[in-house]
Tab-separated table of C-alpha atoms in Angstrom:
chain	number	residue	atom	x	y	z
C	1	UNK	CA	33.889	83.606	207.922
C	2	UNK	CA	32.179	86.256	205.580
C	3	UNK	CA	33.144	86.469	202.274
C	4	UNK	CA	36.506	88.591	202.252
C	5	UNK	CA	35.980	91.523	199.385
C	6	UNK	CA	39.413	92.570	199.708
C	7	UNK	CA	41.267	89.391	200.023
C	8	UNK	CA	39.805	88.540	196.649
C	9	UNK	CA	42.448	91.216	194.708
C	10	UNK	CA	45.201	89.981	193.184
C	11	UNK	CA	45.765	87.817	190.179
C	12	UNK	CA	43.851	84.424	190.059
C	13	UNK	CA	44.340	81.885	186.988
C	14	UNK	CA	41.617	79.027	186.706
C	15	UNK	CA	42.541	75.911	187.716
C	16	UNK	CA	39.786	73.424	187.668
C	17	UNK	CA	36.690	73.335	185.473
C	18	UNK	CA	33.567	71.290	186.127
C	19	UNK	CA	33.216	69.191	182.816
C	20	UNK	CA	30.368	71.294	181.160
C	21	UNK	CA	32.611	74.176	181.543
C	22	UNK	CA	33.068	75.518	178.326
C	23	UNK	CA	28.746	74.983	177.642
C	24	UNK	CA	28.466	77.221	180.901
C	25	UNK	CA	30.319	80.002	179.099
C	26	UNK	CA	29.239	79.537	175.920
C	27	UNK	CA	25.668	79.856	177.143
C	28	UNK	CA	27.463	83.433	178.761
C	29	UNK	CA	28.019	84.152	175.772
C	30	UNK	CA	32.340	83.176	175.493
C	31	UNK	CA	33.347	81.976	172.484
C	32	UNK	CA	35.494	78.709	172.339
C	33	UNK	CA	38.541	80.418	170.920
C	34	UNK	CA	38.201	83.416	174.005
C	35	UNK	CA	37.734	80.414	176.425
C	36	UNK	CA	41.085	78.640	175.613
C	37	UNK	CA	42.993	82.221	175.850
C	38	UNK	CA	41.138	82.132	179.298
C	39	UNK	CA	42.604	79.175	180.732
C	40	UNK	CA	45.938	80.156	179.596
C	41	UNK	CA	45.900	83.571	181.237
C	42	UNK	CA	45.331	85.353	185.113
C	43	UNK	CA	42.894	88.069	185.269
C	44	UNK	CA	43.945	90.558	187.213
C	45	UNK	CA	41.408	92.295	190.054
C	46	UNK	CA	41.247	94.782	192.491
C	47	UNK	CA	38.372	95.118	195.179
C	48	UNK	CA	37.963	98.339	197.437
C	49	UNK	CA	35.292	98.112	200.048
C	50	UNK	CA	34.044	102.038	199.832
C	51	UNK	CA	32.179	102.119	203.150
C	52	UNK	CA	28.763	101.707	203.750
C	53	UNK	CA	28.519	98.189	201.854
C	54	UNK	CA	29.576	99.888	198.995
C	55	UNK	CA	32.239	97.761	196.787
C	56	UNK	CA	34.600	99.284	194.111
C	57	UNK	CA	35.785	95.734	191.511
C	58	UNK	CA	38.067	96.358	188.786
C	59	UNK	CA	38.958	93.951	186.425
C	60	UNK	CA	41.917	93.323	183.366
C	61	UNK	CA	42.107	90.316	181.190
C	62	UNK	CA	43.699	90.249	177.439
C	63	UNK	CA	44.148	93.548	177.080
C	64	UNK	CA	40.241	94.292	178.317
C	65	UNK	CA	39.634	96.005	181.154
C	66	UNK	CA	36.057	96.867	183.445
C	67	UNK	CA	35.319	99.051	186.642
C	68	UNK	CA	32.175	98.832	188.243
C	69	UNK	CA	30.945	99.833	191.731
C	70	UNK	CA	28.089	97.966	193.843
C	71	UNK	CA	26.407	98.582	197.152
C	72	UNK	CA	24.803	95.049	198.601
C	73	UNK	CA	21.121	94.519	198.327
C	74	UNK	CA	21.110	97.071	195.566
C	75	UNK	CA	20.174	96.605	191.989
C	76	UNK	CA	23.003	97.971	189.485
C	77	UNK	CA	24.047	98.720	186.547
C	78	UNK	CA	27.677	96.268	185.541
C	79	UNK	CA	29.382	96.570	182.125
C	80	UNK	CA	31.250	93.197	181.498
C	81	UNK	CA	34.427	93.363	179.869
C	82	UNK	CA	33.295	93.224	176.310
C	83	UNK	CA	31.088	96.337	177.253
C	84	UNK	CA	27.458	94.926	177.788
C	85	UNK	CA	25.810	96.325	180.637
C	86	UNK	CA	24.053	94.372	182.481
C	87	UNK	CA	21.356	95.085	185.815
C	88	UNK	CA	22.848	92.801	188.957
C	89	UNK	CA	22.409	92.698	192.266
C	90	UNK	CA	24.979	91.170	195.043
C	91	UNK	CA	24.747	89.944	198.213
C	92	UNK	CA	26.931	87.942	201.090
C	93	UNK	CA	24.486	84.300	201.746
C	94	UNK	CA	27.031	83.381	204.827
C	95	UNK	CA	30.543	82.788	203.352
C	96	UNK	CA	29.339	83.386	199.087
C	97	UNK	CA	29.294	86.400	197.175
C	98	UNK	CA	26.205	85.973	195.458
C	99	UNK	CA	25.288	88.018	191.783
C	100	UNK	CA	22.016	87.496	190.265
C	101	UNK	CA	21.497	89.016	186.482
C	102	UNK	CA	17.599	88.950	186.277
C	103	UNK	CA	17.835	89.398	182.430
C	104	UNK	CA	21.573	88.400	181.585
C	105	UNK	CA	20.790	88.136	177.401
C	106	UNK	CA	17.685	90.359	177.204
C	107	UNK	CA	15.424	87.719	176.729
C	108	UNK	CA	14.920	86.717	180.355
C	109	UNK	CA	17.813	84.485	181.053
C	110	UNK	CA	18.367	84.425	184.646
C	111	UNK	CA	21.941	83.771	186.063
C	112	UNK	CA	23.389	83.352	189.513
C	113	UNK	CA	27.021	83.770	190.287
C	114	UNK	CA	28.293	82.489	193.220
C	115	UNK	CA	31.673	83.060	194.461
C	116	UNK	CA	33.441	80.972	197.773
C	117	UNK	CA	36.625	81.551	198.980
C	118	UNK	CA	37.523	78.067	200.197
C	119	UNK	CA	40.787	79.084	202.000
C	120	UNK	CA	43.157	81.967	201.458
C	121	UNK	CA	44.507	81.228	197.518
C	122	UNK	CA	41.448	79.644	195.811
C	123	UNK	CA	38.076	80.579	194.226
C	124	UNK	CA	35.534	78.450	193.420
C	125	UNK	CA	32.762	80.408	191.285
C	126	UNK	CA	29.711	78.176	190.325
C	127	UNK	CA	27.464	79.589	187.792
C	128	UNK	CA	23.795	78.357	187.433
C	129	UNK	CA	22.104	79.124	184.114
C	130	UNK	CA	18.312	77.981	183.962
C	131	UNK	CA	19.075	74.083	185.013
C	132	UNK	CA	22.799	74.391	183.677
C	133	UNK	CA	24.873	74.422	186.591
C	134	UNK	CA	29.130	74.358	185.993
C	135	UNK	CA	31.802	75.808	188.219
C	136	UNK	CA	35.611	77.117	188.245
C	137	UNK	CA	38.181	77.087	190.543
C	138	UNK	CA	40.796	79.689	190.598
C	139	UNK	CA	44.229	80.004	192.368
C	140	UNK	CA	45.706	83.336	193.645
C	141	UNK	CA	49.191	83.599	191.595
């Protein structure tokens, strides 16, 4: 089944971490202290599809909040929810949302973002960072 953009709104609270979780997000740049309030919390998310492969995602967490729009296939401009911007570019590999950041720090660090729905109330999201690798799993509240 392709990944289903629209299915994915709603508020999702993380789970299940893969043991290097918290280096995975610390390399992402998450410091410890925002990384506990994170597992405590749901973030909040709405996702439009706008026609033509083009994707509206909107995004709140403590207080923080982040739009962004994205066609597949297409490089773009994101701004995270600390407001970085970042260049990314998504695609659908079979069932996966796939985002790859080309130059997530500035200094060259590549990083892939893949997102599975693996049935109708859970997310897994696996992050690969150079050769670190960690994942999350998040339930639809």
């Amino acid at each position: 089944m392709p990944f289903d953009f629209e299915g994915s709104s709603g508020t999702w609270k993380v789970m299940k971490t893969s043991d290097n979780y918290s280096q995975v997000m610390q390399k992402l740049g998450m410091s410890p202290g925002n990384l506990e309030k994170l597992m405590q919390i749901g973030v909040w998310s709405e996702v439009k599809d706008l026609g033509d492969n083009k994707y509206s995602f909107k995004s709140k967490m403590m207080d923080l909040e982040m739009d962004n729009t994205f066609k597949l296939g297409e490089e773009c401009e994101q701004t995270d929810f600390a407001g970085t911007k970042r260049k990314v570019t998504f695609t659908v590999e079979g069932d996966d949302l796939v985002a790859v950041y080309p130059n997530f720090d500035g200094q060259g660090l590549q990083v892939r973002q893949t997102r599975t729905r693996t049935d109708q109330n859970t997310m897994r999201m696996t992050f690969k960072i150079g050769e670190l690798e960690g994942w999350n799993e998040a339930q639809k509240m």
